[in-house]
Amino acid sequence: MVDQAVRSIDPTRLQAFRDGFAGDVVLPGAETYDASRAVWNGMIDRRPALIVRPTNAAEVVAALRFARDEDLAIAVRSGGHSLPGHSTCDDGVVIDLAGMRGVTVDPERRVARVNGGARLAELDDAAQAAGLACTAGTVSHTGVAGLTLGGGMGRLQRKLGLAIDCLRAVELVTADGRLVRASADEHPDLFWGVRGAGPNFGIVTALEFDLAPIGPEVSRGFLVYPAARAREVMGAFREFAPGAPDDVFASIFIGHPDPGDEVPAEHAGRPIVVLSLAFTGSEAEANRVLAPLLSLGVPLSGGLRRMGYLEAQHANDESLDWGRRAYSKSGFLGSLPDELIDALVAHVAASPGEDVFSIWAFGGAVGRVPDDATAFAGRTAPLWIGAECMWDDPALDAAHAEWSRRGIAITEPWSVTGRYVNDISDHGDEAMVRSIYGDARYDRLVALKRAWDPDNVFRLNQNIRP
């Protein structure tokens, strides 16, 4: 059976495109079609008219031009982790960059060149082989391009800045089929917009990052406490984070114990508060600097230990593996008062499953970049918060989404401008997209969109309408 969108494509033109295309072209009905259209979020089930896997930038241009000639929607896929499913579509063309993997590192210049389809694990592995790293998320099967173009939070952000702050340049195919390079010196306005709203402006075929000496070991750990101690634990986190050295990554999770967690039986099924810590300096420095958080009394479980940086970067891979259903809302907080702590714990207690609040400390290198230097909004906030859900039963979709929405609504009295665009499950209208960037950035992005994509070819994203 051939989908309607495929029937609408002239077969002669389709065959001519396939004949000149070295990469894979997957059509509905092909043995590999269902596997090829699958994305990370199990909630997303879409049927593109065709999936193409270019092997170089010239083939990206060819795929883009074919899709435009056939008036087909274009979805761009790097790692396939888009929460709202922007890396796939119904009845359009998915330009899947999986055929453009790979990372090369210049150890002397401390620069990495990353192809558009590379995963974070490839970047981490290649950089660590030279004793280097840059901010690269927390789940190694995520696409580098997708993470970075939305800002790129990660464990090294307080030391090195967001992924976009490590970015030297991008090469991208624009809506009119040109391959351009954007950097501080080449198309600087485009480079400004790419760093935080990048999917709106083109298909990124390569990225260049500055690297810094990191590893090979870091201190990493979790400290698990009962939610009855939430004010004490989160109060200590609140006091510690603003003045912490850049080597510190600190975050809080409020949720329920996982089945494999080693907590006393009487705490099973009850809310917990988890301190997540990482430190890139020496073990002795870690114990000294983190002492205010390590001295909160005996936790239910957990502790701090030395591990390889690469081990730390793979720690979340299994729990956040492909195929589970996922929904998230997020924002930035100006403060974390006891009133809000109590409300967050109560909301977790009423959650329909494994739902959690994640709170990350910002500051450090992130806050030292001028606020208007990139399209990313939120770097001046002390804290980021996400209401994050993962589950398996489709019958619970509405319950988890509502829990997340209500959870972020609780934080509104303490929220500040900006939202992390990579952690938003809903496809936004203009009002929501304005809330991501704030009015001044949004208006500048609209002008940039009119210059680079006036027909809104790249609209499967949190869209800046021209």
Coordinates of C-alpha atoms in Angstrom, one line a residue:
M1 CA 0.0 0.0 0.0
V2 CA 1.4 3.4 -1.0
D3 CA 0.5 6.5 1.2
Q4 CA -1.4 9.3 -0.4
A5 CA 1.6 11.7 -0.1
V6 CA 3.7 9.3 -2.2
R7 CA 1.0 8.9 -4.8
S8 CA 1.0 12.7 -5.2
I9 CA 4.7 12.7 -6.1
D10 CA 5.4 12.4 -9.8
P11 CA 7.0 8.9 -10.1
T12 CA 9.4 10.1 -12.8
R13 CA 10.7 13.0 -10.6
L14 CA 10.9 10.6 -7.6
Q15 CA 12.9 8.1 -9.6
A16 CA 15.2 10.8 -11.0
F17 CA 15.9 12.0 -7.4
R18 CA 16.6 8.5 -6.3
D19 CA 19.0 7.9 -9.2
G20 CA 21.1 10.9 -8.3
F21 CA 21.1 10.3 -4.5
A22 CA 23.8 8.1 -3.0
G23 CA 22.1 7.8 0.4
D24 CA 19.2 5.8 1.4
V25 CA 15.6 6.7 0.3
V26 CA 13.0 4.8 2.4
L27 CA 9.4 4.8 1.2
P28 CA 6.2 3.5 3.0
G29 CA 6.0 -0.3 2.5
A30 CA 9.7 -0.8 2.6
E31 CA 10.9 -3.4 5.0
T32 CA 12.9 -0.8 7.0
Y33 CA 10.2 1.9 6.9
D34 CA 8.8 1.4 10.4
A35 CA 12.2 1.2 12.1
S36 CA 13.3 4.2 10.1
R37 CA 10.4 6.4 11.1
A38 CA 10.7 5.6 14.8
V39 CA 11.9 8.4 17.1
W40 CA 13.0 8.5 20.7
N41 CA 9.6 9.6 22.3
G42 CA 7.2 6.7 22.2
M43 CA 4.3 9.1 22.0
I44 CA 5.2 10.1 18.5
D45 CA 3.9 7.9 15.7
R46 CA 4.0 9.6 12.3
R47 CA 4.2 8.4 8.7
P48 CA 6.4 10.5 6.4
A49 CA 6.0 10.2 2.7
L50 CA 9.7 9.4 2.4
I51 CA 12.8 9.3 4.6
V52 CA 16.1 10.3 3.1
R53 CA 19.6 9.8 4.5
P54 CA 22.1 12.1 2.8
T55 CA 25.8 11.3 3.1
N56 CA 27.1 14.8 2.5
A57 CA 26.0 18.4 2.4
A58 CA 25.4 18.3 -1.4
E59 CA 22.8 15.5 -0.9
V60 CA 21.2 17.6 1.9
V61 CA 20.8 20.3 -0.7
A62 CA 19.3 17.9 -3.2
A63 CA 16.9 16.5 -0.6
L64 CA 15.8 20.0 0.4
R65 CA 15.2 21.1 -3.2
F66 CA 13.2 17.9 -4.0
A67 CA 11.0 18.4 -1.0
R68 CA 10.4 22.1 -1.9
D69 CA 9.7 21.2 -5.6
E70 CA 7.1 18.7 -4.4
D71 CA 5.7 21.1 -1.8
L72 CA 6.3 18.6 1.0
A73 CA 6.8 19.5 4.6
I74 CA 10.4 19.0 5.8
A75 CA 11.4 17.5 9.1
V76 CA 15.1 17.4 10.0
R77 CA 16.4 14.6 12.2
S78 CA 19.8 14.6 14.0
G79 CA 19.3 12.2 16.9
G80 CA 15.5 11.9 16.9
H81 CA 15.1 13.2 20.5
S82 CA 12.7 16.1 19.8
L83 CA 10.1 15.9 22.6
P84 CA 7.2 17.2 20.4
G85 CA 8.3 15.0 17.4
H86 CA 9.7 17.8 15.3
S87 CA 12.3 15.3 13.8
T88 CA 9.5 13.5 11.9
C89 CA 6.2 14.3 10.2
D90 CA 3.2 13.0 8.5
D91 CA 3.1 13.0 4.6
G92 CA 6.3 15.0 4.3
V93 CA 10.1 14.3 3.9
V94 CA 12.3 13.4 6.8
I95 CA 15.9 14.5 6.1
D96 CA 17.6 12.0 8.5
L97 CA 21.3 12.9 9.1
A98 CA 22.2 9.5 10.4
G99 CA 24.3 9.0 7.3
M100 CA 26.5 12.0 8.3
R101 CA 28.0 10.8 11.6
G102 CA 31.5 11.3 12.8
V103 CA 33.7 13.7 14.9
T104 CA 37.3 14.8 14.3
V105 CA 39.4 16.5 17.0
D106 CA 42.4 18.8 16.6
P107 CA 44.2 18.3 19.9
E108 CA 46.6 21.2 19.4
R109 CA 43.9 23.8 18.5
R110 CA 41.5 22.1 21.0
V111 CA 38.7 22.1 18.3
A112 CA 36.2 19.5 17.4
R113 CA 34.4 19.2 14.1
V114 CA 31.1 17.4 14.4
N115 CA 29.1 16.2 11.5
G116 CA 25.3 16.9 11.5
G117 CA 24.2 13.4 12.4
A118 CA 26.7 12.7 15.2
R119 CA 25.6 11.7 18.7
L120 CA 26.9 13.1 21.9
A121 CA 28.8 9.8 22.6
E122 CA 30.9 10.4 19.5
L123 CA 31.8 13.9 20.6
D124 CA 32.6 12.8 24.1
D125 CA 34.7 9.8 23.0
A126 CA 36.7 11.7 20.4
A127 CA 37.4 14.7 22.7
Q128 CA 38.3 12.5 25.7
A129 CA 40.8 10.6 23.6
A130 CA 42.7 13.9 23.7
G131 CA 41.9 14.7 27.3
L132 CA 39.3 17.3 26.3
A133 CA 35.6 18.0 26.4
C134 CA 32.8 20.6 25.9
T135 CA 29.3 20.8 27.2
A136 CA 27.5 17.9 25.7
G137 CA 24.2 17.1 27.5
T138 CA 23.5 14.2 29.8
V139 CA 22.2 11.4 27.5
S140 CA 24.8 10.0 25.1
H141 CA 22.5 8.9 22.3
T142 CA 21.1 12.5 21.8
G143 CA 22.1 14.2 18.6
V144 CA 24.7 16.9 19.0
A145 CA 23.1 19.3 16.5
G146 CA 19.6 19.1 18.1
L147 CA 20.9 19.6 21.6
T148 CA 23.2 22.5 20.6
L149 CA 20.8 24.5 18.4
G150 CA 18.4 24.8 21.4
G151 CA 21.1 26.0 23.7
G152 CA 22.6 22.8 25.1
M153 CA 22.4 22.3 28.9
G154 CA 24.8 19.8 30.4
R155 CA 27.0 18.8 33.3
L156 CA 29.9 21.1 32.2
Q157 CA 27.7 24.2 31.7
R158 CA 28.9 26.0 34.9
K159 CA 32.5 25.4 33.9
L160 CA 32.4 25.9 30.1
G161 CA 29.0 27.5 29.4
L162 CA 26.2 26.0 27.5
A163 CA 26.9 24.0 24.3
I164 CA 26.2 27.2 22.3
D165 CA 28.9 29.0 24.3
C166 CA 31.4 26.3 23.2
L167 CA 30.3 26.6 19.6
R168 CA 32.8 28.2 17.1
A169 CA 30.8 27.9 13.9
V170 CA 28.1 26.0 12.1
E171 CA 27.7 25.0 8.4
L172 CA 24.1 24.8 7.3
V173 CA 22.0 24.5 4.3
T174 CA 19.6 27.4 4.0
A175 CA 16.0 27.4 2.7
D176 CA 17.2 28.5 -0.7
G177 CA 19.6 25.6 -1.0
R178 CA 22.9 27.4 -0.2
L179 CA 25.6 25.9 2.1
V180 CA 26.8 28.7 4.3
R181 CA 29.1 29.0 7.3
A182 CA 28.0 31.1 10.3
S183 CA 30.4 32.2 13.0
A184 CA 31.3 35.4 14.9
D185 CA 33.0 36.6 11.7
E186 CA 30.8 35.1 9.0
H187 CA 27.0 36.0 9.0
P188 CA 27.2 36.9 12.7
D189 CA 23.5 37.7 12.9
L190 CA 22.6 34.2 11.7
F191 CA 25.2 32.8 14.2
W192 CA 23.4 34.7 16.9
G193 CA 20.0 33.2 16.0
V194 CA 21.3 29.7 15.5
R195 CA 22.5 29.7 19.1
G196 CA 19.1 29.0 20.7
A197 CA 16.7 29.0 17.8
G198 CA 18.8 27.1 15.3
P199 CA 16.2 24.7 13.7
N200 CA 14.4 27.8 12.3
F201 CA 17.2 28.7 10.0
G202 CA 18.5 25.7 8.2
I203 CA 19.8 22.1 8.2
V204 CA 23.1 22.0 10.1
T205 CA 25.6 19.7 8.3
A206 CA 28.6 20.4 10.6
L207 CA 29.5 22.2 13.9
E208 CA 32.8 23.3 15.3
F209 CA 33.4 23.4 19.1
D210 CA 36.1 24.8 21.4
L211 CA 37.3 22.1 23.8
A212 CA 38.9 22.4 27.2
P213 CA 40.9 20.0 29.4
I214 CA 38.5 17.8 31.4
G215 CA 38.9 14.4 33.0
P216 CA 39.7 11.6 32.6
E217 CA 38.0 11.3 36.0
V218 CA 35.4 13.4 37.8
S219 CA 33.6 13.1 41.2
R220 CA 30.0 12.0 40.7
G221 CA 27.2 11.0 43.0
F222 CA 23.6 11.0 44.3
L223 CA 22.4 11.6 47.8
V224 CA 18.8 10.4 48.4
Y225 CA 16.7 11.8 51.3
P226 CA 13.1 11.4 52.3
A227 CA 10.8 14.3 51.2
A228 CA 10.2 15.1 54.8
R229 CA 13.7 16.7 54.7
A230 CA 13.0 18.6 51.5
R231 CA 13.2 22.1 53.1
E232 CA 16.5 21.2 54.8
V233 CA 18.1 19.6 51.7
M234 CA 16.9 22.0 49.1
G235 CA 17.6 25.0 51.5
A236 CA 21.2 23.8 51.6
F237 CA 21.3 23.5 47.8
R238 CA 19.7 27.0 47.6
E239 CA 22.4 28.5 49.8
F240 CA 25.3 26.6 48.2
A241 CA 24.7 26.9 44.5
P242 CA 25.1 30.7 43.9
G243 CA 28.7 30.8 45.2
A244 CA 29.8 27.4 44.1
P245 CA 33.0 27.1 42.0
D246 CA 32.6 26.6 38.3
D247 CA 33.8 23.0 38.7
V248 CA 30.5 22.1 40.5
F249 CA 27.5 20.7 38.8
A250 CA 24.6 20.5 41.2
S251 CA 20.9 19.6 40.7
I252 CA 17.9 18.4 42.6
F253 CA 15.3 15.8 41.7
I254 CA 12.0 15.4 43.5
G255 CA 10.3 12.2 42.7
H256 CA 9.7 8.6 43.8
P257 CA 12.3 5.8 44.3
D258 CA 12.9 3.6 41.2
P259 CA 12.3 -0.1 41.8
G260 CA 16.1 -0.7 41.8
D261 CA 16.9 2.1 44.3
E262 CA 18.3 0.9 47.6
V263 CA 16.1 2.7 50.1
P264 CA 14.6 1.4 53.3
A265 CA 11.3 -0.5 52.8
E266 CA 9.4 2.1 54.8
H267 CA 10.2 4.7 52.2
A268 CA 9.2 2.7 49.2
G269 CA 6.5 4.6 47.2
R270 CA 7.0 7.8 49.1
P271 CA 8.5 11.0 47.6
I272 CA 12.2 11.5 47.8
V273 CA 14.6 14.4 47.2
V274 CA 17.9 13.6 45.4
L275 CA 21.0 15.7 45.3
S276 CA 22.9 15.1 42.1
L277 CA 26.5 16.3 42.1
A278 CA 29.5 16.3 39.8
F279 CA 32.9 18.0 40.3
T280 CA 35.6 18.2 37.6
G281 CA 38.5 19.0 40.0
S282 CA 40.5 16.6 42.2
E283 CA 38.9 14.2 44.7
A284 CA 40.3 16.2 47.6
E285 CA 38.9 19.4 46.2
A286 CA 35.5 17.8 45.6
N287 CA 35.3 16.6 49.3
R288 CA 36.2 20.1 50.5
V289 CA 34.1 22.2 48.1
L290 CA 31.0 19.9 48.4
A291 CA 31.2 19.6 52.2
P292 CA 28.1 21.8 52.8
L293 CA 26.0 19.3 50.8
L294 CA 27.9 16.1 51.9
S295 CA 27.4 17.0 55.6
L296 CA 23.6 17.0 55.7
G297 CA 23.5 13.8 57.7
V298 CA 23.1 10.2 56.6
P299 CA 21.1 9.9 53.4
L300 CA 18.8 7.0 52.6
S301 CA 21.2 5.9 50.0
G302 CA 23.9 7.1 47.7
G303 CA 27.3 8.8 48.0
L304 CA 30.1 10.5 46.0
R305 CA 32.7 8.5 44.1
R306 CA 35.4 9.0 41.4
M307 CA 34.5 7.7 38.0
G308 CA 35.5 8.3 34.4
Y309 CA 34.0 11.3 32.7
L310 CA 32.7 9.1 30.0
E311 CA 31.0 6.8 32.5
A312 CA 29.3 9.8 34.0
Q313 CA 28.1 10.9 30.5
H314 CA 26.5 7.4 29.9
A315 CA 24.9 7.2 33.3
N316 CA 21.4 8.2 32.1
D317 CA 21.4 6.3 28.8
E318 CA 19.4 3.3 30.0
S319 CA 16.8 5.1 32.1
L320 CA 16.2 7.5 29.2
D321 CA 16.3 4.9 26.5
W322 CA 14.3 4.9 23.3
G323 CA 10.6 4.0 23.1
R324 CA 9.1 5.2 26.4
R325 CA 6.5 7.9 26.3
A326 CA 7.8 11.3 27.5
Y327 CA 6.3 14.7 28.2
S328 CA 7.9 17.8 29.8
K329 CA 7.4 21.5 30.6
S330 CA 10.1 23.7 32.0
G331 CA 11.0 27.2 33.0
F332 CA 13.6 29.4 34.9
L333 CA 13.3 30.4 38.5
G334 CA 14.4 33.6 40.2
S335 CA 14.2 32.0 43.6
L336 CA 13.3 28.8 45.5
P337 CA 11.4 29.7 48.6
D338 CA 10.2 27.2 51.2
E339 CA 6.6 27.8 50.0
L340 CA 7.5 26.5 46.5
I341 CA 9.5 23.6 47.9
D342 CA 6.4 22.4 49.8
A343 CA 4.2 22.8 46.8
L344 CA 6.6 20.8 44.5
V345 CA 6.8 17.9 47.0
A346 CA 3.0 17.9 47.3
H347 CA 2.6 17.8 43.6
V348 CA 5.0 14.9 43.3
A349 CA 3.1 13.0 45.9
A350 CA 0.0 13.3 43.7
S351 CA 1.8 12.2 40.5
P352 CA 0.4 9.4 38.3
G353 CA 3.7 7.6 38.1
E354 CA 7.5 8.3 37.7
D355 CA 7.1 12.0 37.3
V356 CA 9.8 14.2 38.6
F357 CA 10.8 17.9 39.1
S358 CA 14.4 18.5 38.1
I359 CA 16.1 21.7 39.3
W360 CA 19.5 22.7 38.0
A361 CA 21.8 25.3 39.3
F362 CA 22.8 27.9 36.6
G363 CA 25.4 30.6 37.1
G364 CA 29.1 30.1 36.6
A365 CA 30.2 30.4 33.0
V366 CA 26.6 30.4 31.8
G367 CA 25.9 33.6 33.6
R368 CA 29.1 35.4 32.5
V369 CA 28.1 35.4 28.8
P370 CA 26.3 38.7 28.0
D371 CA 22.5 38.1 28.1
D372 CA 22.0 39.3 24.6
A373 CA 25.0 37.5 23.1
T374 CA 22.8 34.6 21.8
A375 CA 19.1 33.9 21.1
F376 CA 19.0 31.7 24.3
A377 CA 17.0 33.3 27.0
G378 CA 17.4 32.3 30.7
R379 CA 21.1 32.4 31.3
T380 CA 20.8 35.1 34.0
A381 CA 18.4 32.9 36.1
P382 CA 19.9 31.1 39.1
L383 CA 17.8 28.0 38.5
W384 CA 16.2 25.9 35.8
I385 CA 13.2 23.7 36.6
G386 CA 11.6 20.9 34.5
A387 CA 8.4 18.9 35.2
E388 CA 9.4 15.7 33.5
C389 CA 7.4 12.5 32.9
M390 CA 8.2 9.1 31.4
W391 CA 5.7 6.2 31.3
D392 CA 4.7 3.3 29.1
D393 CA 0.9 3.0 29.1
P394 CA -0.8 5.1 26.4
A395 CA -3.9 5.3 28.6
L396 CA -2.0 7.5 31.0
D397 CA -0.9 10.1 28.4
A398 CA -3.4 12.8 29.4
A399 CA -2.7 12.3 33.2
H400 CA 1.0 12.7 32.8
A401 CA 0.8 15.7 30.5
E402 CA -1.6 17.4 32.9
W403 CA 0.7 16.7 35.8
S404 CA 3.5 18.4 34.0
R405 CA 1.5 21.4 33.0
R406 CA 0.1 21.9 36.5
G407 CA 3.6 21.4 37.9
I408 CA 5.1 24.3 35.9
A409 CA 2.0 26.4 36.6
I410 CA 2.9 26.1 40.3
T411 CA 6.2 27.8 39.7
E412 CA 4.8 30.8 37.8
P413 CA 5.0 33.3 40.8
W414 CA 8.8 32.7 40.9
S415 CA 9.5 32.3 37.2
V416 CA 11.6 34.6 35.1
T417 CA 11.8 35.2 31.3
G418 CA 12.7 32.3 29.1
R419 CA 12.2 28.6 28.7
Y420 CA 14.6 25.9 27.6
V421 CA 13.3 25.2 24.1
N422 CA 14.7 21.6 24.1
D423 CA 12.5 20.6 27.0
I424 CA 9.1 21.6 25.8
S425 CA 6.7 18.9 24.6
D426 CA 4.0 21.1 23.0
H427 CA 4.3 22.6 19.6
G428 CA 3.9 26.3 20.4
D429 CA 1.8 29.1 19.1
E430 CA 3.2 32.6 18.8
A431 CA 2.5 33.4 22.5
M432 CA 4.3 30.3 23.7
V433 CA 7.3 30.9 21.5
R434 CA 7.5 34.5 22.6
S435 CA 7.6 33.1 26.2
I436 CA 10.6 31.0 25.3
Y437 CA 12.7 33.9 24.0
G438 CA 11.1 37.1 25.5
D439 CA 9.8 39.9 23.4
A440 CA 13.1 41.6 22.4
R441 CA 14.7 38.3 21.2
Y442 CA 11.6 37.1 19.5
D443 CA 11.2 40.3 17.5
R444 CA 14.9 40.1 16.4
L445 CA 14.4 36.4 15.5
V446 CA 11.4 37.3 13.3
A447 CA 13.5 39.8 11.4
L448 CA 16.2 37.1 11.0
K449 CA 13.7 34.6 9.8
R450 CA 12.4 37.0 7.2
A451 CA 15.9 37.4 5.9
W452 CA 16.9 33.7 5.8
D453 CA 13.6 31.7 5.5
P454 CA 10.8 34.1 4.4
D455 CA 8.6 31.1 3.2
N456 CA 8.9 29.3 6.6
V457 CA 10.3 26.2 5.0
F458 CA 11.8 25.2 8.3
R459 CA 8.6 25.3 10.4
L460 CA 8.7 21.9 12.2
N461 CA 10.3 23.4 15.3
Q462 CA 9.2 25.9 18.0
N463 CA 8.5 28.1 15.1
I464 CA 9.5 31.7 14.5
R465 CA 6.9 32.8 12.0
P466 CA 8.3 35.3 9.4

